[in-house]
mmCIF file with all atom_site columns, C-alpha atoms in Angstrom:
data_model
loop_
_atom_site.group_PDB
_atom_site.id
_atom_site.type_symbol
_atom_site.label_atom_id
_atom_site.label_alt_id
_atom_site.label_comp_id
_atom_site.label_asym_id
_atom_site.label_entity_id
_atom_site.label_seq_id
_atom_site.pdbx_PDB_ins_code
_atom_site.Cartn_x
_atom_site.Cartn_y
_atom_site.Cartn_z
_atom_site.occupancy
_atom_site.B_iso_or_equiv
_atom_site.pdbx_formal_charge
_atom_site.auth_seq_id
_atom_site.auth_comp_id
_atom_site.auth_asym_id
_atom_site.auth_atom_id
_atom_site.pdbx_PDB_model_num
ATOM 1  C CA . UNK A 1 1  ? 5.268   6.434   11.424 1.00 60.00 ? 25 UNK A CA 1
ATOM 2  C CA . UNK A 1 2  ? 5.170   7.426   15.049 1.00 72.00 ? 26 UNK A CA 1
ATOM 3  C CA . UNK A 1 3  ? 5.738   5.854   18.403 1.00 82.00 ? 27 UNK A CA 1
ATOM 4  C CA . UNK A 1 4  ? 3.755   2.658   19.071 1.00 89.00 ? 28 UNK A CA 1
ATOM 5  C CA . UNK A 1 5  ? 2.168   2.387   22.514 1.00 90.00 ? 29 UNK A CA 1
ATOM 6  C CA . UNK A 1 6  ? 0.994   -0.902  23.945 1.00 92.00 ? 30 UNK A CA 1
ATOM 7  C CA . UNK A 1 7  ? -1.705  -1.057  26.601 1.00 91.00 ? 31 UNK A CA 1
ATOM 8  C CA . UNK A 1 8  ? -2.292  -4.436  28.222 1.00 91.00 ? 32 UNK A CA 1
ATOM 9  C CA . UNK A 1 9  ? -6.000  -4.949  28.911 1.00 91.00 ? 33 UNK A CA 1
ATOM 10 C CA . UNK A 1 10 ? -6.810  -7.302  31.777 1.00 90.00 ? 34 UNK A CA 1
ATOM 11 C CA . UNK A 1 11 ? -9.692  -5.507  33.485 1.00 90.00 ? 35 UNK A CA 1
ATOM 12 C CA . UNK A 1 12 ? -12.324 -2.873  32.741 1.00 90.00 ? 36 UNK A CA 1
ATOM 13 C CA . UNK A 1 13 ? -10.133 -0.063  34.056 1.00 92.00 ? 37 UNK A CA 1
ATOM 14 C CA . UNK A 1 14 ? -7.510  -0.896  31.413 1.00 91.00 ? 38 UNK A CA 1
ATOM 15 C CA . UNK A 1 15 ? -10.073 -0.142  28.680 1.00 91.00 ? 39 UNK A CA 1
ATOM 16 C CA . UNK A 1 16 ? -10.458 3.330   30.197 1.00 93.00 ? 40 UNK A CA 1
ATOM 17 C CA . UNK A 1 17 ? -6.670  3.726   30.223 1.00 93.00 ? 41 UNK A CA 1
ATOM 18 C CA . UNK A 1 18 ? -6.523  2.716   26.542 1.00 93.00 ? 42 UNK A CA 1
ATOM 19 C CA . UNK A 1 19 ? -9.168  5.308   25.716 1.00 94.00 ? 43 UNK A CA 1
ATOM 20 C CA . UNK A 1 20 ? -7.311  8.040   27.609 1.00 95.00 ? 44 UNK A CA 1
ATOM 21 C CA . UNK A 1 21 ? -3.919  7.253   26.075 1.00 94.00 ? 45 UNK A CA 1
ATOM 22 C CA . UNK A 1 22 ? -5.456  7.124   22.615 1.00 93.00 ? 46 UNK A CA 1
ATOM 23 C CA . UNK A 1 23 ? -6.957  10.574  23.139 1.00 95.00 ? 47 UNK A CA 1
ATOM 24 C CA . UNK A 1 24 ? -3.596  11.891  24.357 1.00 94.00 ? 48 UNK A CA 1
ATOM 25 C CA . UNK A 1 25 ? -1.842  10.545  21.264 1.00 91.00 ? 49 UNK A CA 1
ATOM 26 C CA . UNK A 1 26 ? -4.539  11.985  18.996 1.00 91.00 ? 50 UNK A CA 1
ATOM 27 C CA . UNK A 1 27 ? -3.968  15.365  20.646 1.00 92.00 ? 51 UNK A CA 1
ATOM 28 C CA . UNK A 1 28 ? -0.200  15.073  20.120 1.00 89.00 ? 52 UNK A CA 1
ATOM 29 C CA . UNK A 1 29 ? -0.543  14.441  16.381 1.00 88.00 ? 53 UNK A CA 1
ATOM 30 C CA . UNK A 1 30 ? -2.779  17.477  16.077 1.00 88.00 ? 54 UNK A CA 1
ATOM 31 C CA . UNK A 1 31 ? -6.277  16.067  15.681 1.00 91.00 ? 55 UNK A CA 1
ATOM 32 C CA . UNK A 1 32 ? -9.204  18.344  16.484 1.00 94.00 ? 56 UNK A CA 1
ATOM 33 C CA . UNK A 1 33 ? -11.121 17.792  19.730 1.00 96.00 ? 57 UNK A CA 1
ATOM 34 C CA . UNK A 1 34 ? -14.028 16.072  17.961 1.00 97.00 ? 58 UNK A CA 1
ATOM 35 C CA . UNK A 1 35 ? -11.701 13.670  16.146 1.00 94.00 ? 59 UNK A CA 1
ATOM 36 C CA . UNK A 1 36 ? -9.851  12.950  19.398 1.00 95.00 ? 60 UNK A CA 1
ATOM 37 C CA . UNK A 1 37 ? -13.138 11.927  20.979 1.00 96.00 ? 61 UNK A CA 1
ATOM 38 C CA . UNK A 1 38 ? -14.143 9.802   17.993 1.00 96.00 ? 62 UNK A CA 1
ATOM 39 C CA . UNK A 1 39 ? -10.895 7.849   17.775 1.00 94.00 ? 63 UNK A CA 1
ATOM 40 C CA . UNK A 1 40 ? -10.690 7.262   21.536 1.00 94.00 ? 64 UNK A CA 1
ATOM 41 C CA . UNK A 1 41 ? -14.306 6.075   21.599 1.00 95.00 ? 65 UNK A CA 1
ATOM 42 C CA . UNK A 1 42 ? -13.593 3.721   18.682 1.00 94.00 ? 66 UNK A CA 1
ATOM 43 C CA . UNK A 1 43 ? -10.656 2.164   20.551 1.00 93.00 ? 67 UNK A CA 1
ATOM 44 C CA . UNK A 1 44 ? -12.599 1.580   23.759 1.00 92.00 ? 68 UNK A CA 1
ATOM 45 C CA . UNK A 1 45 ? -15.648 0.295   21.841 1.00 92.00 ? 69 UNK A CA 1
ATOM 46 C CA . UNK A 1 46 ? -13.524 -2.153  19.864 1.00 91.00 ? 70 UNK A CA 1
ATOM 47 C CA . UNK A 1 47 ? -11.814 -3.385  23.043 1.00 89.00 ? 71 UNK A CA 1
ATOM 48 C CA . UNK A 1 48 ? -15.184 -3.951  24.720 1.00 88.00 ? 72 UNK A CA 1
ATOM 49 C CA . UNK A 1 49 ? -16.682 -5.572  21.603 1.00 88.00 ? 73 UNK A CA 1
ATOM 50 C CA . UNK A 1 50 ? -14.034 -8.295  21.613 1.00 88.00 ? 74 UNK A CA 1
ATOM 51 C CA . UNK A 1 51 ? -14.383 -8.771  25.348 1.00 87.00 ? 75 UNK A CA 1
ATOM 52 C CA . UNK A 1 52 ? -11.171 -7.180  26.574 1.00 87.00 ? 76 UNK A CA 1
ATOM 53 C CA . UNK A 1 53 ? -11.419 -6.215  30.211 1.00 82.00 ? 77 UNK A CA 1
ATOM 54 C CA . UNK A 1 54 ? -14.219 -8.729  30.646 1.00 85.00 ? 78 UNK A CA 1
ATOM 55 C CA . UNK A 1 55 ? -13.848 -12.422 29.852 1.00 86.00 ? 79 UNK A CA 1
ATOM 56 C CA . UNK A 1 56 ? -10.727 -11.937 27.688 1.00 88.00 ? 80 UNK A CA 1
ATOM 57 C CA . UNK A 1 57 ? -7.332  -10.357 28.133 1.00 90.00 ? 81 UNK A CA 1
ATOM 58 C CA . UNK A 1 58 ? -5.257  -8.818  25.401 1.00 91.00 ? 82 UNK A CA 1
ATOM 59 C CA . UNK A 1 59 ? -3.510  -5.679  24.339 1.00 90.00 ? 83 UNK A CA 1
ATOM 60 C CA . UNK A 1 60 ? -4.232  -2.561  22.371 1.00 91.00 ? 84 UNK A CA 1
ATOM 61 C CA . UNK A 1 61 ? -1.548  -1.029  20.163 1.00 91.00 ? 85 UNK A CA 1
ATOM 62 C CA . UNK A 1 62 ? -1.870  2.609   19.149 1.00 91.00 ? 86 UNK A CA 1
ATOM 63 C CA . UNK A 1 63 ? 0.360   4.635   16.861 1.00 89.00 ? 87 UNK A CA 1
ATOM 64 C CA . UNK A 1 64 ? 0.190   8.237   15.747 1.00 85.00 ? 88 UNK A CA 1
ATOM 65 C CA . UNK A 1 65 ? 0.927   8.951   12.114 1.00 80.00 ? 89 UNK A CA 1
ATOM 66 C CA . UNK A 1 66 ? 2.189   12.195  10.638 1.00 74.00 ? 90 UNK A CA 1
ATOM 67 C CA . UNK A 1 67 ? 2.376   12.248  6.886  1.00 71.00 ? 91 UNK A CA 1
ATOM 68 C CA . UNK A 1 68 ? 2.675   15.538  5.080  1.00 69.00 ? 92 UNK A CA 1
ATOM 69 C CA . UNK A 1 69 ? -0.571  17.456  5.341  1.00 73.00 ? 93 UNK A CA 1
ATOM 70 C CA . UNK A 1 70 ? -2.429  14.666  7.135  1.00 73.00 ? 94 UNK A CA 1
ATOM 71 C CA . UNK A 1 71 ? -2.150  13.208  10.605 1.00 73.00 ? 95 UNK A CA 1
ATOM 72 C CA . UNK A 1 72 ? -3.954  10.381  12.292 1.00 76.00 ? 96 UNK A CA 1
#
């Protein structure tokens, strides 16, 4: 298990911050560029789908995992 990062989402800009920090963490655990883009897009899409940054406020928790031959 890796470090858990919490991003509070109150406005649209915070969704962008969550996407950027997710991509940074994906890079740190060694994911390829394509996978970095996919996981960061998934985080921002999920946040938007549940209304974070719009009508609802909440938080996004991200954690990088390193386990043997696999990372994520």
